[in-house]
Structure formats: C-alpha cells, structure tokens
Amino acid sequence: MPNFQTLSSDLHSEIRVDESKLTATFAKFHLVNVEVKEAVQASCEYPLFFSKAANNQYWTVSALCGLALQENVFETQGAWLAHFTPLSLKTLPFTLSFENSTDQPDTLLDMDSPAVSQNTGETLFLSSKRPTAYLDNKKKLLSERVSAMQQTAALLNQVSEMELIQPVDLIIEYADNTQQRVGGLATVNEQRLHNLSSDEMALLHQKGLLNVLFNVLGSIFQVNRIIRLHNTKFPSRAVKNVKFETSKS
C-alpha cells in the first residue's frame, strides 16, 4: 500500500527520486488508467477497456497490462517494454489531494515507492526551499493529468448516456486446460455504435470521441501481445487463449 505524505520543503529537502526504479512500481498495476486524449496512442501498445473508477461514480479508460492482480507483463527485470507510458504512470511517485482545497491541491509523495531515496536520484528542493526543475515538471504533469481526468470523465459520461458501453468478461484459458473469468471491464457496444444516427455520429466526431471508440475496439487485438508477454514472464502459468463474453452486469 502507498504511504503518502504531503510534500514539504521542510520534511523532504533530503529526499530524492530515482526515476530508473519507477518501473518496479509499474510492475504492480495490471490495469493502468489512460485518459481519453492518450487513448489513440495507447491503443498501439495495450488492449483498452472501460472500467469504473474506485468510487464507482464515473467511467475511465484502462489499459490491460496483466492477467492477474499486481502483475504487469510490460515490466521485466526492471525494464519497461512499452514505448508509450500513460500520464498515470509518469506522475508517480506523486499524486494530488483535493481534500483541503479544490483550487490548490496538496502534492503527495509515496514514501514507500522504490524510487524514493536519500542517496540517489533527482532532488526535489533547492537550498532556497524552492522546487527543483524536476519537481516543477512533475507538478506540471500532475496538473495536466487532473485536467485530462476531468475531460475523460465528462466525455465518457456522454458515451455512457449514448449506451455505447458494453460490460464484458474475459475468459482466460490456460495451457493446463483450466479457466479463469475476469469481470469488471467493458468495451464499446459495437452494434449500438453502427446504429447511431448521423447526428449522433457527428456529435461524437465533434467531441473527438469517434476515433477514440474505434481505436478502443481495434486495441482488442493487443490481447495477443499480453498473452505472449505473460507466457514469457510467467511460463508456469502459460495462457493459450483469452476469450471475451458479453456480461449483463
């Protein structure tokens, strides 16, 4: 579990962040949040699905990076095999808290991150207690991600209202002939998409969503890449196939 502390020049002046060790953090995410503005590029790397946020109040886009909890097949021996890294990973080991203010959120640092150190890596504060260029860049990424998350929530609310989100289960078939069902994911309701009126299609195009939806659909073929990477990383639990089944949930 993360151990977040509110970032302070008084408390964290000696703290460093070793970016080369962040991949060890990535390794624990089998689902990675992707914002709508990143979806087209991300679809070239990962299979993309819709999933509900932790509070179950709004839809997000998630990249499937592993077939089991806390398993990310794009991480291997400290190396990151993906060419595109979503904002949700780039901002680590930092996050924002809006608990005290919605206008000026607190920056939090995960003190238990493998990248946090007192010996190696990027310093966070100058002797004047002002943020370093490294920390300023991280804060810019955090701000960018907040704006992107708000945009994603609003746009996917539109997609949901148009009944374009279809829950789906993954049926994982292992080489030893056992199966595992994974729920909680959704994809584009392809039949509904093809039956949209010209006005509805124009609206999606205007909002930049039409291209995103087609790329989410096309990204399903990246599951084959997940299988290959999984079998290389976890040969004792080799997967021979992953099927998709429409869910009523």
Coordinates of C-alpha atoms in Angstrom, one line a residue, residues 50-185:
F50 CA -13.6 0.9 -19.9
S51 CA -13.8 0.4 -16.2
K52 CA -15.4 2.2 -13.3
A53 CA -13.3 4.5 -11.0
A54 CA -12.7 3.3 -7.4
N55 CA -15.7 5.2 -6.2
N56 CA -17.8 3.6 -8.9
Q57 CA -19.2 7.0 -9.9
Y58 CA -17.7 7.5 -13.4
W59 CA -16.1 5.6 -16.2
T60 CA -12.4 5.6 -17.1
V61 CA -10.3 4.1 -19.8
S62 CA -7.9 1.3 -18.6
A63 CA -5.0 -0.4 -20.3
L64 CA -4.9 -4.1 -19.6
C65 CA -1.3 -4.8 -18.6
G66 CA -1.6 -8.2 -16.9
L67 CA -4.0 -11.1 -16.5
A68 CA -3.8 -11.2 -12.7
L69 CA -3.8 -8.7 -9.8
Q70 CA -0.5 -7.0 -9.3
E71 CA 1.0 -8.5 -12.4
N72 CA 2.2 -6.2 -15.2
V73 CA 3.7 -8.1 -18.2
F74 CA 5.3 -4.9 -19.6
E75 CA 7.8 -4.9 -16.8
T76 CA 10.6 -7.4 -16.8
Q77 CA 13.7 -7.4 -14.7
G78 CA 13.4 -3.7 -14.2
A79 CA 12.9 -2.8 -17.9
W80 CA 9.7 -1.3 -19.3
L81 CA 8.8 -2.9 -22.6
A82 CA 6.1 -0.4 -23.7
H83 CA 7.0 2.6 -25.9
F84 CA 4.1 4.7 -24.6
T85 CA 3.7 5.5 -20.9
P86 CA 0.4 7.0 -19.7
L87 CA 0.3 10.1 -17.5
S88 CA -1.0 8.0 -14.6
L89 CA 2.5 6.3 -14.5
K90 CA 4.5 9.3 -15.5
T91 CA 3.4 11.3 -12.4
L92 CA 4.5 8.6 -10.0
P93 CA 5.6 8.6 -7.2
F94 CA 3.5 11.8 -6.7
T95 CA -0.2 12.4 -6.7
L96 CA -2.6 15.2 -5.8
S97 CA -5.0 15.5 -2.9
F98 CA -8.0 17.8 -3.1
E99 CA -9.1 17.1 0.5
N100 CA -8.1 20.5 1.8
S101 CA -8.7 22.6 -1.3
T102 CA -10.2 22.1 -4.8
D103 CA -8.3 25.1 -6.2
Q104 CA -4.9 24.5 -4.6
P105 CA -4.5 20.7 -4.1
D106 CA -1.7 19.3 -2.0
T107 CA 1.1 17.4 -3.7
L108 CA 1.6 14.0 -2.1
L109 CA 4.7 11.7 -2.2
D110 CA 4.6 8.0 -1.8
M111 CA 7.4 7.4 0.7
D112 CA 7.2 3.6 0.2
S113 CA 7.9 3.9 -3.5
P114 CA 11.1 2.0 -4.6
A115 CA 12.1 5.2 -6.4
V116 CA 12.2 7.3 -3.2
S117 CA 15.7 7.6 -1.8
Q118 CA 18.0 9.7 0.3
N119 CA 21.1 8.7 -1.8
T120 CA 20.4 8.6 -5.5
G121 CA 18.1 10.3 -8.0
E122 CA 16.7 13.8 -8.6
T123 CA 16.5 16.2 -5.7
L124 CA 13.1 17.9 -5.0
F125 CA 14.1 21.2 -3.4
L126 CA 16.9 23.8 -3.8
S127 CA 18.7 25.2 -0.8
S128 CA 16.3 28.2 -1.1
K129 CA 13.5 25.6 -0.5
R130 CA 12.1 26.3 -3.9
P131 CA 11.2 23.3 -6.1
T132 CA 13.8 22.0 -8.5
A133 CA 13.2 21.9 -12.2
Y134 CA 12.5 18.1 -11.8
L135 CA 9.7 18.7 -9.2
D136 CA 8.3 21.6 -11.2
N137 CA 8.0 19.3 -14.2
K138 CA 6.3 16.6 -12.1
K139 CA 3.8 19.2 -10.8
K140 CA 3.1 20.2 -14.4
L141 CA 2.4 16.6 -15.3
L142 CA 0.1 16.3 -12.2
S143 CA -1.8 19.4 -13.3
E144 CA -2.1 18.1 -16.8
R145 CA -3.4 14.8 -15.6
V146 CA -6.1 16.4 -13.4
S147 CA -7.4 18.3 -16.4
A148 CA -7.2 15.2 -18.6
M149 CA -9.1 13.2 -15.9
Q150 CA -11.9 15.8 -15.8
Q151 CA -12.1 15.7 -19.6
T152 CA -12.2 11.9 -19.6
A153 CA -15.0 11.8 -17.0
A154 CA -17.1 14.2 -19.0
L155 CA -16.6 12.6 -22.4
L156 CA -17.2 9.1 -21.1
N157 CA -20.3 10.2 -19.4
Q158 CA -21.5 11.2 -22.9
V159 CA -20.5 7.8 -24.2
S160 CA -22.4 6.1 -21.4
E161 CA -25.5 8.2 -21.9
M162 CA -25.5 7.1 -25.6
E163 CA -25.4 3.4 -24.4
L164 CA -22.1 2.8 -26.1
I165 CA -20.5 1.0 -23.2
Q166 CA -20.9 -2.8 -23.0
P167 CA -19.7 -4.8 -20.0
V168 CA -17.6 -7.8 -20.9
D169 CA -15.9 -10.7 -19.1
L170 CA -12.5 -12.1 -20.0
I171 CA -12.3 -15.9 -20.1
I172 CA -8.6 -16.8 -19.7
E173 CA -7.8 -20.3 -20.9
Y174 CA -4.6 -21.7 -19.5
A175 CA -2.3 -24.3 -21.1
D176 CA -3.3 -26.8 -18.4
N177 CA -6.9 -26.5 -19.5
T178 CA -8.1 -24.5 -16.5
Q179 CA -10.1 -21.3 -16.9
Q180 CA -10.4 -18.0 -15.1
R181 CA -13.2 -15.4 -15.5
V182 CA -12.3 -11.8 -15.1
G183 CA -15.1 -9.2 -14.8
G184 CA -15.3 -5.5 -14.1
L185 CA -14.4 -4.4 -17.6

